[in-house]
């Protein structure tokens, strides 16, 4: 009986050693790793904690969703990095949103951010179409290209395999307003000039 107790204690101690040996995730500090065998999970919301492989980079969709959850909990950790690699590149100016992710961590082709307004995204989660309603059809998720980078001050850019289909329709109102203001300024300037010349040419009445 005594030998059995000692064996049980030894097994328990070994399990505790295994648990304590569960090292932190090397690729993502928000991930919790514990248990025996060691399992690493990332918290996307109160009931969604998928397991991830800490030997690989965590998918951007999971990262964005985890960040939105941390914002909700008052833990804002977003780092804003400006600039773009080429003058024709499209900046992601829509800001962070709460994405819908596939089970493998990929972005779903259509995103709505829990609203009635939806849009299509590429594999990096960047909007590539105009915004529409929930009936909007996003037939496929376009993949971005890849390029080897030196591991020094990394900024990641994504290039779609097809051109975005974003139009200027949301800027039309602002452009028209600017044109109207410019035309009014020109007209008022011409009127002022004509009025000044007319006063100069007008004969003075004798005193």
Backbone as ProteinMPNN parsed JSONL, in Angstrom:
{"seq_chain_A": "XXXXXXXXXXXXXXXXXXXXXXXXXXXXXXXXXXXXXXXXXXXXXXXXXXXXXXXXXXXXXXXXXXXXXXXXXXXXXXXXXXXXXXXXXXXXXXXXXXXXXXXXXXXXXXXXXXXXXXXXXXXXXXXXXXXXXXXXXXXXXXXXXXXXXXXXXXXXXXXXXXXXXXXXXXXXXXXXXXXXXXXXXXXXXXXXXXXXXXXXXXXXXXX", "coords_chain_A": {"N_chain_A": [[0.836, -1.21, 0.0], [1.902, 1.237, 0.806], [3.86, 1.512, -1.138], [2.29, 1.874, -3.406], [1.126, 4.369, -2.895], [3.4, 5.985, -2.917], [4.107, 5.672, -5.594], [1.911, 6.86, -6.856], [2.23, 9.493, -5.969], [4.618, 10.083, -7.234], [3.892, 9.964, -9.939], [2.049, 12.062, -9.987], [3.738, 14.222, -9.378], [5.345, 14.148, -11.636], [3.519, 14.827, -13.638], [2.923, 17.439, -12.849], [5.369, 18.594, -13.306], [5.519, 18.405, -16.082], [3.41, 20.12, -16.786], [4.364, 22.55, -15.76], [6.457, 22.851, -17.433], [5.439, 23.799, -19.75], [6.035, 25.979, -22.085], [5.843, 29.559, -22.816], [4.003, 30.9, -25.652], [5.836, 31.4, -28.565], [5.337, 32.998, -30.759], [3.195, 34.689, -30.292], [2.104, 36.806, -27.853], [-0.358, 37.025, -26.641], [-1.414, 34.553, -26.345], [-2.459, 31.73, -24.458], [-0.809, 29.118, -22.904], [-1.044, 25.934, -21.595], [-1.565, 22.954, -19.592], [-1.422, 19.317, -19.957], [-0.98, 17.076, -22.451], [0.876, 20.038, -23.51], [-1.103, 22.726, -24.506], [-1.931, 25.392, -26.628], [-3.9, 28.261, -26.72], [-5.823, 30.877, -28.224], [-7.697, 33.67, -27.267], [-10.634, 34.61, -28.681], [-13.217, 35.456, -28.227], [-15.653, 35.399, -25.55], [-16.433, 32.72, -25.603], [-14.983, 31.45, -27.541], [-12.105, 29.93, -28.141], [-9.794, 28.999, -29.958], [-7.373, 26.4, -30.62], [-3.919, 26.896, -31.352], [-0.941, 26.68, -33.364], [2.068, 27.299, -32.064], [4.451, 27.257, -33.335], [4.174, 28.453, -35.684], [3.259, 31.516, -37.38], [0.551, 33.371, -36.062], [-2.649, 33.588, -37.576], [-3.772, 36.512, -39.373], [-6.476, 37.143, -39.232], [-7.361, 35.881, -36.857], [-5.744, 37.36, -35.119], [-6.769, 39.989, -35.398], [-9.381, 39.608, -34.497], [-8.904, 38.772, -31.885], [-7.729, 41.089, -30.947], [-9.867, 42.899, -31.063], [-11.449, 41.788, -29.099], [-9.816, 42.189, -26.863], [-9.798, 44.965, -26.821], [-12.451, 45.396, -26.142], [-12.34, 44.481, -23.573], [-10.871, 46.45, -22.465], [-8.14, 46.518, -23.059], [-6.202, 47.83, -24.975], [-3.974, 47.317, -27.531], [-3.031, 47.981, -29.98], [-0.738, 48.85, -32.572], [0.016, 51.532, -34.522], [1.181, 51.899, -37.782], [2.496, 53.87, -40.267], [2.569, 54.809, -43.792], [3.375, 53.522, -47.106], [4.418, 51.091, -49.573], [4.478, 51.823, -52.253], [3.449, 54.307, -54.62], [1.077, 53.677, -55.902], [-0.103, 51.897, -54.272], [-2.754, 50.631, -52.17], [-4.0, 52.018, -49.297], [-4.95, 50.694, -46.12], [-7.386, 52.157, -44.87], [-9.675, 51.85, -43.458], [-9.524, 51.048, -40.894], [-9.365, 48.952, -37.898], [-11.521, 46.121, -37.599], [-14.105, 43.877, -36.452], [-13.551, 40.816, -37.471], [-14.974, 38.095, -39.457], [-13.953, 34.831, -39.233], [-12.646, 31.896, -40.837], [-12.49, 28.42, -39.755], [-9.843, 27.672, -39.949], [-8.489, 29.999, -39.635], [-8.441, 31.79, -41.738], [-9.618, 34.755, -43.444], [-13.101, 35.274, -43.962], [-14.668, 35.687, -47.137], [-16.595, 37.708, -47.33], [-17.226, 40.466, -45.279], [-18.834, 42.003, -42.499], [-18.71, 43.25, -40.069], [-20.452, 42.995, -37.89], [-22.669, 44.522, -38.648], [-25.191, 45.974, -40.879], [-23.928, 46.669, -43.135], [-21.797, 45.611, -45.629], [-18.787, 44.216, -47.16], [-16.301, 43.107, -49.558], [-13.284, 41.271, -49.02], [-9.669, 40.803, -49.264], [-7.166, 38.189, -48.912], [-5.759, 39.248, -46.836], [-7.569, 40.537, -45.33], [-8.22, 43.1, -46.078], [-10.327, 45.633, -47.323], [-11.626, 45.379, -50.596], [-13.569, 46.16, -52.336], [-16.407, 48.31, -53.06], [-18.63, 49.293, -50.396], [-21.575, 47.495, -49.443], [-24.905, 46.069, -48.99], [-26.196, 43.337, -46.914], [-26.802, 41.47, -48.801], [-24.798, 41.396, -50.563], [-22.533, 39.895, -52.843], [-19.71, 38.002, -52.484], [-17.671, 36.269, -54.205], [-15.227, 34.892, -54.011], [-12.177, 34.501, -52.113], [-9.523, 36.522, -52.542], [-6.088, 35.847, -52.972], [-3.11, 37.127, -51.495], [0.166, 38.21, -52.568], [3.568, 36.993, -51.881], [6.74, 37.678, -50.344], [10.215, 37.432, -49.654], [11.646, 38.733, -46.696], [13.993, 40.801, -44.935], [14.646, 40.302, -41.512], [14.177, 42.819, -39.935], [12.889, 45.535, -38.446], [10.185, 45.042, -39.436], [7.565, 45.658, -41.706], [4.529, 44.655, -42.867], [3.16, 44.187, -46.055], [0.45, 43.672, -48.338], [-0.341, 42.299, -51.457], [-2.783, 42.082, -53.861], [-3.953, 39.44, -56.044], [-5.624, 40.268, -58.018], [-6.847, 43.409, -59.299], [-8.236, 45.832, -57.013], [-11.748, 46.705, -56.723], [-12.711, 49.172, -55.977], [-14.57, 52.128, -56.184], [-15.004, 55.685, -56.979], [-17.314, 56.66, -55.92], [-18.105, 57.389, -53.363], [-16.694, 59.663, -52.963], [-17.715, 61.523, -54.635], [-19.638, 63.506, -53.875], [-18.093, 65.253, -52.235], [-16.167, 66.128, -54.076], [-17.773, 67.501, -55.949], [-18.678, 69.59, -54.313], [-16.295, 70.984, -53.82], [-15.691, 71.841, -56.437], [-17.864, 73.558, -56.93], [-17.384, 75.575, -55.03], [-14.936, 76.594, -55.975], [-15.735, 77.575, -58.517], [-17.571, 79.577, -57.715], [-15.831, 81.332, -56.393], [-14.202, 82.146, -58.528], [-16.116, 83.407, -60.195], [-17.032, 85.493, -58.504], [-14.645, 86.884, -58.258], [-14.236, 87.753, -60.916], [-16.477, 89.422, -61.217], [-15.87, 91.37, -59.329], [-13.583, 92.444, -60.498], [-14.556, 93.472, -62.958], [-16.342, 95.353, -61.947], [-14.56, 97.098, -60.673], [-13.072, 98.097, -62.876], [-15.11, 99.372, -64.281], [-15.779, 101.477, -62.561], [-13.44, 102.929, -62.704], [-13.398, 103.802, -65.372], [-15.681, 105.317, -65.484], [-16.897, 108.573, -66.107], [-16.032, 111.489, -64.264], [-18.198, 113.628, -62.499], [-18.576, 117.175, -63.01], [-17.398, 119.545, -60.601]], "CA_chain_A": [[0.0, 0.0, 0.0], [2.798, 2.373, 0.883], [4.505, 1.627, -2.435], [1.305, 2.413, -4.337], [1.008, 5.794, -2.598], [4.612, 6.638, -3.417], [4.028, 5.682, -7.045], [0.925, 7.87, -7.234], [2.846, 10.799, -5.748], [5.636, 10.279, -8.266], [3.183, 10.268, -11.172], [1.498, 13.404, -9.848], [4.855, 15.161, -9.476], [5.786, 14.17, -13.027], [2.534, 15.6, -14.39], [3.11, 18.841, -12.508], [6.593, 19.031, -13.983], [5.189, 18.577, -17.485], [2.607, 21.323, -16.897], [5.189, 23.714, -15.532], [7.398, 22.968, -18.543], [4.724, 24.327, -20.915], [6.634, 27.299, -22.285], [4.958, 30.535, -23.476], [3.969, 30.89, -27.113], [6.93, 32.222, -29.096], [4.907, 33.861, -31.863], [2.069, 35.554, -29.927], [2.1, 36.953, -26.401], [-1.721, 36.951, -26.107], [-1.824, 33.151, -26.312], [-2.262, 31.023, -23.19], [-0.353, 27.736, -23.071], [-1.009, 25.159, -20.355], [-2.087, 21.588, -19.686], [-0.532, 18.209, -20.296], [0.12, 17.781, -23.122], [0.774, 21.494, -23.593], [-2.01, 23.234, -25.535], [-1.933, 26.852, -26.699], [-5.168, 28.781, -27.22], [-5.964, 32.328, -28.312], [-9.062, 34.047, -26.925], [-11.266, 35.469, -29.682], [-14.33, 36.035, -27.479], [-15.864, 34.693, -24.285], [-16.659, 31.281, -25.783], [-14.225, 30.97, -28.702], [-10.673, 29.884, -27.854], [-9.214, 27.943, -30.794], [-5.975, 26.02, -30.407], [-3.038, 27.336, -32.425], [0.412, 26.129, -33.401], [2.988, 28.389, -31.753], [5.623, 27.172, -34.195], [3.837, 29.215, -36.878], [2.652, 32.814, -37.115], [-0.9, 33.35, -35.895], [-3.307, 34.214, -38.721], [-4.164, 37.898, -39.154], [-7.892, 37.188, -38.848], [-7.396, 35.583, -35.428], [-5.127, 38.473, -34.403], [-7.704, 41.111, -35.371], [-10.519, 39.259, -33.649], [-8.407, 38.794, -30.511], [-7.514, 42.484, -30.582], [-11.176, 43.49, -30.791], [-11.887, 41.293, -27.793], [-9.018, 42.862, -25.845], [-10.318, 46.332, -26.743], [-13.702, 45.314, -25.391], [-11.971, 44.277, -22.182], [-10.066, 47.584, -22.017], [-6.718, 46.24, -23.232], [-5.857, 48.246, -26.322], [-2.557, 47.067, -27.77], [-2.756, 48.169, -31.403], [0.363, 49.732, -32.945], [-0.248, 52.111, -35.832], [2.371, 52.105, -38.6], [2.076, 54.576, -41.464], [3.384, 54.651, -44.989], [3.072, 52.449, -48.032], [5.621, 50.818, -50.347], [4.424, 52.312, -53.629], [2.435, 55.355, -54.732], [-0.175, 53.106, -56.387], [-0.624, 50.948, -53.289], [-3.987, 51.053, -51.505], [-3.867, 52.005, -47.85], [-6.085, 50.155, -45.379], [-7.805, 53.282, -44.046], [-10.944, 51.558, -42.796], [-9.28, 50.751, -39.49], [-9.595, 47.583, -37.465], [-12.916, 45.734, -37.42], [-14.246, 42.543, -35.871], [-13.741, 40.006, -38.677], [-15.464, 36.718, -39.431], [-12.838, 33.972, -39.635], [-12.848, 30.467, -41.026], [-11.914, 27.634, -38.665], [-8.39, 27.591, -40.102], [-7.903, 31.312, -39.408], [-8.517, 32.66, -42.906], [-10.751, 35.668, -43.496], [-14.199, 34.972, -44.864], [-14.606, 36.619, -48.263], [-17.479, 38.842, -47.051], [-17.161, 40.954, -43.913], [-19.893, 42.972, -42.196], [-18.392, 43.909, -38.795], [-21.663, 42.948, -37.055], [-23.587, 45.578, -39.074], [-25.898, 45.669, -42.127], [-23.07, 47.128, -44.227], [-20.815, 44.555, -45.893], [-17.821, 44.442, -48.221], [-15.448, 41.96, -49.864], [-11.9, 41.481, -48.602], [-8.681, 39.868, -49.788], [-6.695, 37.247, -47.909], [-5.213, 40.012, -45.718], [-8.676, 41.185, -44.639], [-8.342, 44.492, -46.52], [-11.471, 45.84, -48.221], [-11.234, 45.514, -51.999], [-14.736, 46.567, -53.105], [-17.265, 49.274, -52.385], [-19.479, 48.698, -49.365], [-22.952, 47.246, -49.846], [-25.735, 45.494, -47.926], [-25.906, 41.942, -46.587], [-27.013, 40.646, -49.993], [-23.606, 41.525, -51.405], [-21.943, 38.603, -53.179], [-18.248, 37.941, -52.574], [-17.572, 34.903, -54.714], [-13.995, 34.198, -53.638], [-11.202, 35.235, -51.33], [-8.309, 36.685, -53.332], [-4.849, 35.645, -52.233], [-2.054, 38.119, -51.65], [1.477, 37.672, -52.927], [4.528, 36.867, -50.795], [8.094, 38.097, -50.677], [11.145, 37.245, -48.554], [12.019, 39.993, -46.076], [14.987, 40.784, -43.872], [13.971, 40.42, -40.227], [14.62, 44.04, -39.285], [11.831, 46.54, -38.53], [9.293, 44.506, -40.462], [6.223, 46.166, -41.981], [3.976, 43.697, -43.813], [2.251, 44.696, -47.063], [-0.22, 42.615, -49.069], [-0.639, 42.651, -52.84], [-3.801, 41.166, -54.374], [-3.721, 38.864, -57.363], [-6.461, 41.042, -58.931], [-7.006, 44.797, -58.875], [-9.453, 46.14, -56.25], [-12.847, 47.289, -57.504], [-13.228, 50.319, -55.234], [-14.832, 53.268, -57.066], [-14.927, 57.007, -56.353], [-18.67, 57.166, -55.729], [-18.262, 58.01, -52.055], [-16.011, 60.953, -52.978], [-18.36, 62.392, -55.622], [-20.235, 64.669, -53.209], [-17.045, 66.179, -51.82], [-15.548, 66.723, -55.27], [-18.724, 68.486, -56.487], [-18.682, 70.752, -53.417], [-15.062, 71.733, -54.077], [-15.829, 72.488, -57.743], [-18.814, 74.67, -56.774], [-16.706, 76.653, -54.295], [-13.953, 77.195, -56.886], [-16.471, 78.342, -59.53], [-18.099, 80.784, -57.079], [-14.709, 82.248, -56.142], [-13.813, 82.713, -59.823], [-17.178, 84.327, -60.636], [-16.988, 86.686, -57.656], [-13.437, 87.624, -58.618], [-14.486, 88.425, -62.192], [-17.419, 90.517, -60.973], [-15.153, 92.446, -58.639], [-12.669, 93.056, -61.464], [-15.377, 94.271, -63.886], [-16.867, 96.502, -61.211], [-13.462, 98.056, -60.457], [-12.769, 98.743, -64.157], [-16.228, 100.244, -64.621], [-15.658, 102.675, -61.74], [-12.301, 103.707, -63.197], [-13.772, 104.387, -66.655], [-16.844, 106.206, -65.344], [-16.476, 110.002, -66.068], [-16.345, 112.183, -63.024], [-19.079, 114.776, -62.677], [-17.891, 118.444, -62.667], [-17.688, 120.044, -59.261]], "C_chain_A": [[0.874, 1.264, 0.0], [3.492, 2.619, -0.472], [3.572, 2.23, -3.479], [1.152, 3.923, -4.146], [2.212, 6.554, -3.128], [4.611, 6.734, -4.942], [3.058, 6.749, -7.539], [1.493, 9.272, -7.065], [3.879, 11.109, -6.834], [4.991, 10.647, -9.599], [2.63, 11.692, -11.139], [2.587, 14.465, -10.001], [5.344, 15.279, -10.921], [4.832, 14.984, -13.883], [2.672, 17.093, -14.113], [4.34, 19.411, -13.192], [6.331, 19.29, -15.454], [4.4, 19.861, -17.7], [3.462, 22.571, -16.76], [6.179, 23.936, -16.675], [6.735, 23.495, -19.805], [5.169, 25.77, -21.128], [5.656, 28.241, -22.981], [5.053, 30.433, -24.994], [5.018, 31.854, -27.649], [6.469, 33.239, -30.121], [3.778, 34.822, -31.488], [1.945, 35.619, -28.412], [0.696, 36.88, -25.8], [-2.184, 35.516, -25.91], [-1.523, 32.551, -24.946], [-1.905, 29.566, -23.464], [-0.327, 27.053, -21.712], [-1.531, 23.76, -20.63], [-1.016, 20.574, -20.008], [-1.311, 17.215, -21.164], [-0.169, 19.268, -23.287], [-0.112, 21.893, -24.773], [-2.038, 24.748, -25.473], [-3.22, 27.326, -27.359], [-5.143, 30.304, -27.242], [-7.432, 32.682, -28.097], [-9.606, 35.036, -27.939], [-12.53, 36.132, -29.135], [-14.557, 35.155, -26.257], [-15.975, 33.183, -24.449], [-15.856, 30.685, -26.935], [-12.736, 31.073, -28.419], [-10.027, 28.766, -28.669], [-7.758, 27.663, -30.433], [-5.145, 26.455, -31.603], [-1.676, 26.67, -32.286], [1.404, 27.271, -33.208], [4.319, 28.28, -32.497], [5.403, 27.958, -35.489], [3.252, 30.565, -36.464], [1.137, 32.675, -37.007], [-1.543, 34.103, -37.061], [-3.766, 35.63, -38.366], [-5.617, 38.007, -38.71], [-8.051, 36.916, -37.354], [-6.824, 36.742, -34.615], [-6.093, 39.65, -34.286], [-8.866, 40.831, -34.443], [-10.109, 39.272, -32.172], [-8.193, 40.232, -30.041], [-8.829, 43.184, -30.272], [-11.705, 43.046, -29.435], [-11.126, 42.005, -26.672], [-9.426, 44.329, -25.712], [-11.59, 46.373, -25.906], [-13.428, 45.181, -23.901], [-11.073, 45.399, -21.656], [-8.58, 47.369, -22.127], [-6.305, 46.554, -24.666], [-4.354, 48.108, -26.54], [-2.172, 47.33, -29.212], [-1.622, 49.159, -31.607], [0.1, 50.228, -34.352], [1.054, 52.398, -36.561], [1.935, 52.729, -39.912], [2.967, 54.258, -42.645], [2.913, 53.514, -45.871], [4.241, 52.288, -48.996], [5.645, 51.435, -51.734], [3.288, 53.304, -53.751], [1.091, 54.826, -55.208], [-0.784, 52.118, -55.392], [-1.867, 51.525, -52.618], [-3.804, 50.925, -50.002], [-5.134, 51.43, -47.213], [-6.541, 51.22, -44.388], [-9.114, 53.027, -43.303], [-10.761, 51.277, -41.307], [-9.595, 49.303, -39.153], [-11.094, 47.333, -37.297], [-12.939, 44.315, -36.848], [-14.545, 41.555, -36.994], [-14.42, 38.671, -38.405], [-14.367, 35.836, -40.007], [-13.309, 32.544, -39.903], [-12.186, 29.716, -39.871], [-10.396, 27.54, -38.733], [-7.718, 28.954, -39.963], [-7.937, 32.238, -40.601], [-9.722, 33.599, -42.78], [-11.854, 35.09, -44.369], [-14.246, 36.063, -45.922], [-15.468, 37.855, -48.037], [-17.412, 39.193, -45.572], [-18.225, 42.016, -43.701], [-19.681, 43.699, -40.864], [-19.618, 44.037, -37.892], [-22.636, 44.093, -37.375], [-24.324, 45.109, -40.329], [-25.095, 46.101, -43.352], [-21.934, 46.121, -44.425], [-19.887, 44.942, -47.041], [-16.998, 43.177, -48.438], [-14.007, 42.293, -49.489], [-10.98, 40.51, -49.335], [-8.188, 38.981, -48.65], [-6.049, 37.936, -46.712], [-6.307, 40.728, -44.935], [-8.89, 42.625, -45.02], [-9.493, 44.613, -47.521], [-10.993, 46.08, -49.64], [-12.411, 45.871, -52.908], [-15.428, 47.72, -52.39], [-18.112, 48.544, -51.347], [-20.902, 48.557, -49.88], [-23.758, 46.698, -48.683], [-25.395, 44.019, -47.73], [-26.135, 40.994, -47.756], [-25.815, 40.684, -50.941], [-22.966, 40.156, -51.613], [-20.431, 38.73, -53.319], [-17.898, 36.503, -52.942], [-16.329, 34.161, -54.242], [-13.105, 35.119, -52.825], [-9.908, 35.304, -52.123], [-7.074, 36.558, -52.455], [-3.868, 36.772, -52.504], [-0.746, 37.448, -52.016], [2.389, 37.594, -51.718], [5.912, 37.252, -51.282], [8.977, 37.907, -49.451], [11.601, 38.606, -48.035], [13.143, 39.79, -45.083], [14.287, 41.054, -42.549], [14.509, 41.615, -39.456], [13.572, 45.123, -39.521], [10.823, 46.168, -39.614], [7.971, 45.275, -40.514], [5.667, 45.297, -43.098], [2.987, 44.385, -44.748], [1.663, 43.513, -47.837], [-0.589, 43.118, -50.459], [-1.617, 41.627, -53.394], [-3.411, 40.625, -55.742], [-4.612, 39.498, -58.422], [-6.619, 42.452, -58.384], [-8.278, 44.983, -58.038], [-10.497, 46.799, -57.138], [-13.504, 48.435, -56.747], [-13.387, 51.49, -56.198], [-14.74, 54.564, -56.276], [-16.3, 57.525, -55.941], [-18.861, 57.836, -54.373], [-17.57, 59.364, -51.976], [-16.7, 61.962, -53.885], [-18.92, 63.651, -54.982], [-19.198, 65.691, -52.811], [-16.385, 66.865, -52.991], [-16.455, 67.797, -55.866], [-18.726, 69.749, -55.63], [-17.447, 71.614, -53.646], [-15.157, 72.494, -55.394], [-16.754, 73.704, -57.649], [-18.149, 75.843, -56.084], [-15.713, 77.365, -55.204], [-14.632, 78.061, -57.926], [-17.012, 79.64, -58.94], [-16.993, 81.808, -56.831], [-14.286, 82.93, -57.433], [-14.835, 83.743, -60.294], [-17.15, 85.611, -59.823], [-15.764, 87.542, -57.973], [-13.604, 88.398, -59.91], [-15.436, 89.604, -62.025], [-16.731, 91.692, -60.294], [-14.231, 93.18, -59.595], [-13.439, 93.958, -62.44], [-15.9, 95.517, -63.205], [-15.79, 97.549, -60.994], [-13.122, 98.795, -61.738], [-13.872, 99.722, -64.565], [-16.156, 101.557, -63.834], [-14.518, 103.564, -62.234], [-12.671, 104.449, -64.47], [-14.934, 105.375, -66.553], [-16.368, 107.662, -65.252], [-16.912, 110.67, -64.777], [-17.228, 113.406, -63.317], [-18.35, 116.06, -62.279], [-18.317, 118.952, -61.306], [-18.553, 121.302, -59.352]], "O_chain_A": [[0.602, 2.225, -0.72], [3.684, 3.76, -0.892], [4.004, 3.004, -4.333], [1.058, 4.668, -5.121], [2.073, 7.628, -3.713], [5.049, 7.732, -5.514], [3.335, 7.453, -8.51], [1.272, 10.142, -7.908], [3.998, 12.247, -7.29], [5.476, 11.531, -10.306], [2.723, 12.433, -12.118], [2.387, 15.48, -10.669], [5.711, 16.362, -11.376], [5.264, 15.742, -14.752], [2.553, 17.914, -15.023], [4.351, 20.57, -13.607], [6.84, 20.256, -16.023], [4.654, 20.606, -18.646], [3.32, 23.525, -17.525], [6.68, 25.043, -16.872], [7.397, 23.627, -20.834], [4.722, 26.674, -20.422], [4.738, 27.785, -23.663], [6.043, 29.948, -25.543], [5.075, 33.008, -27.223], [7.144, 34.246, -30.334], [3.431, 35.69, -32.289], [1.707, 34.602, -27.762], [0.554, 36.695, -24.591], [-3.259, 35.293, -25.354], [-0.48, 32.82, -24.35], [-2.625, 28.869, -24.178], [0.328, 27.528, -20.784], [-1.893, 23.426, -21.759], [0.133, 20.915, -20.291], [-2.226, 16.565, -20.659], [-1.32, 19.699, -23.212], [0.105, 21.449, -25.9], [-2.154, 25.328, -24.393], [-3.587, 26.847, -28.432], [-4.523, 30.94, -26.39], [-8.314, 32.056, -28.686], [-9.113, 36.159, -28.054], [-12.873, 37.245, -29.536], [-13.752, 34.271, -25.962], [-15.645, 32.438, -23.526], [-16.043, 29.515, -27.267], [-12.165, 32.163, -28.45], [-9.742, 27.697, -28.129], [-7.018, 28.549, -30.005], [-5.611, 26.391, -32.74], [-1.317, 26.166, -31.221], [1.561, 28.115, -34.09], [5.209, 29.11, -32.311], [6.322, 28.113, -36.292], [2.803, 30.732, -35.33], [0.519, 31.942, -37.78], [-1.036, 35.142, -37.484], [-4.105, 35.916, -37.218], [-5.954, 38.871, -37.9], [-8.782, 37.626, -36.663], [-7.348, 37.076, -33.552], [-6.229, 40.243, -33.216], [-9.293, 41.706, -33.689], [-10.868, 39.724, -31.315], [-8.445, 40.556, -28.88], [-8.907, 43.972, -29.33], [-12.328, 43.825, -28.713], [-11.713, 42.378, -25.656], [-9.403, 44.879, -24.61], [-11.78, 47.261, -25.075], [-14.177, 45.696, -23.07], [-10.568, 45.316, -20.536], [-7.815, 47.968, -21.371], [-6.086, 45.648, -25.471], [-3.558, 48.71, -25.82], [-1.084, 46.938, -29.634], [-1.54, 50.175, -30.918], [-0.026, 49.429, -35.279], [1.936, 53.067, -36.021], [1.086, 52.17, -40.606], [3.968, 53.551, -42.531], [2.148, 52.651, -45.44], [4.985, 53.242, -49.222], [6.711, 51.561, -52.335], [2.272, 53.173, -53.069], [0.062, 55.452, -54.953], [-1.857, 51.566, -55.639], [-2.021, 52.741, -52.509], [-3.49, 49.848, -49.496], [-6.243, 51.649, -47.701], [-6.148, 51.205, -43.221], [-9.604, 53.905, -42.593], [-11.73, 51.271, -40.548], [-10.034, 48.531, -40.005], [-11.84, 48.228, -36.901], [-11.908, 43.646, -36.776], [-15.693, 41.463, -37.431], [-14.437, 38.183, -37.275], [-13.903, 36.057, -41.125], [-14.248, 32.055, -39.274], [-11.42, 30.297, -39.102], [-9.733, 27.354, -37.712], [-6.507, 29.064, -40.153], [-7.499, 33.383, -40.491], [-10.705, 33.287, -42.109], [-11.574, 34.482, -45.402], [-13.911, 37.217, -45.654], [-15.119, 38.941, -48.5], [-17.528, 38.318, -44.713], [-18.496, 42.827, -44.586], [-20.392, 44.658, -40.563], [-19.802, 45.05, -37.217], [-23.341, 44.578, -36.49], [-24.114, 43.988, -40.794], [-25.543, 45.915, -44.483], [-21.197, 45.819, -43.486], [-20.166, 45.874, -47.795], [-17.0, 42.279, -47.595], [-13.563, 43.434, -49.618], [-11.429, 39.537, -49.941], [-8.735, 39.021, -47.548], [-5.812, 37.3, -45.686], [-6.015, 41.448, -43.98], [-9.661, 43.325, -44.363], [-9.619, 43.807, -48.442], [-10.082, 46.873, -49.876], [-12.261, 45.882, -54.129], [-15.082, 48.064, -51.26], [-18.286, 47.328, -51.417], [-21.379, 49.388, -50.653], [-23.36, 46.835, -47.526], [-24.432, 43.513, -48.305], [-25.709, 39.84, -47.71], [-25.837, 40.062, -52.003], [-22.868, 39.357, -50.682], [-19.935, 39.472, -54.166], [-17.84, 35.63, -52.077], [-16.358, 32.94, -54.087], [-13.255, 36.341, -52.842], [-9.264, 34.282, -52.357], [-7.02, 37.09, -51.346], [-3.807, 37.304, -53.613], [-0.573, 36.25, -51.796], [2.032, 38.074, -50.642], [6.219, 37.165, -52.471], [8.549, 38.186, -48.331], [11.902, 39.513, -48.811], [13.242, 38.735, -44.458], [13.431, 41.935, -42.467], [15.206, 41.458, -38.454], [13.384, 45.577, -40.65], [10.64, 46.9, -40.587], [7.341, 45.509, -39.483], [6.269, 45.21, -44.169], [2.081, 45.084, -44.294], [2.309, 42.474, -47.973], [-1.089, 44.232, -50.613], [-1.322, 40.432, -53.401], [-2.656, 41.246, -56.491], [-4.384, 39.29, -59.614], [-6.539, 42.676, -57.176], [-9.296, 44.353, -58.326], [-10.172, 47.379, -58.174], [-14.711, 48.647, -56.86], [-12.462, 51.816, -56.942], [-14.444, 54.565, -55.081], [-16.442, 58.711, -55.643], [-19.68, 58.745, -54.239], [-17.814, 60.134, -51.047], [-16.317, 63.132, -53.909], [-18.704, 64.751, -55.491], [-19.399, 66.886, -53.027], [-16.072, 68.054, -52.919], [-15.987, 68.871, -56.244], [-18.77, 70.858, -56.163], [-17.542, 72.841, -53.663], [-14.755, 73.655, -55.472], [-16.462, 74.756, -58.219], [-18.325, 76.988, -56.502], [-15.647, 78.594, -55.211], [-14.17, 79.168, -58.201], [-16.929, 80.691, -59.577], [-17.192, 83.006, -57.033], [-14.04, 84.136, -57.453], [-14.465, 84.828, -60.742], [-17.234, 86.702, -60.386], [-15.835, 88.771, -57.958], [-13.178, 89.548, -60.014], [-15.228, 90.662, -62.619], [-16.97, 92.851, -60.632], [-14.104, 94.402, -59.519], [-13.015, 95.081, -62.712], [-15.909, 96.601, -63.788], [-16.052, 98.746, -61.11], [-12.902, 100.006, -61.703], [-13.59, 100.778, -65.131], [-16.44, 102.625, -64.377], [-14.612, 104.791, -62.191], [-12.297, 105.611, -64.635], [-15.137, 106.184, -67.458], [-15.523, 107.972, -64.411], [-18.012, 110.442, -64.273], [-16.998, 114.124, -64.291], [-17.584, 116.053, -61.316], [-19.473, 118.799, -60.911], [-18.91, 121.88, -58.325]]}, "name": "protein", "num_of_chains": 1, "seq": "XXXXXXXXXXXXXXXXXXXXXXXXXXXXXXXXXXXXXXXXXXXXXXXXXXXXXXXXXXXXXXXXXXXXXXXXXXXXXXXXXXXXXXXXXXXXXXXXXXXXXXXXXXXXXXXXXXXXXXXXXXXXXXXXXXXXXXXXXXXXXXXXXXXXXXXXXXXXXXXXXXXXXXXXXXXXXXXXXXXXXXXXXXXXXXXXXXXXXXXXXXXXXXX"}
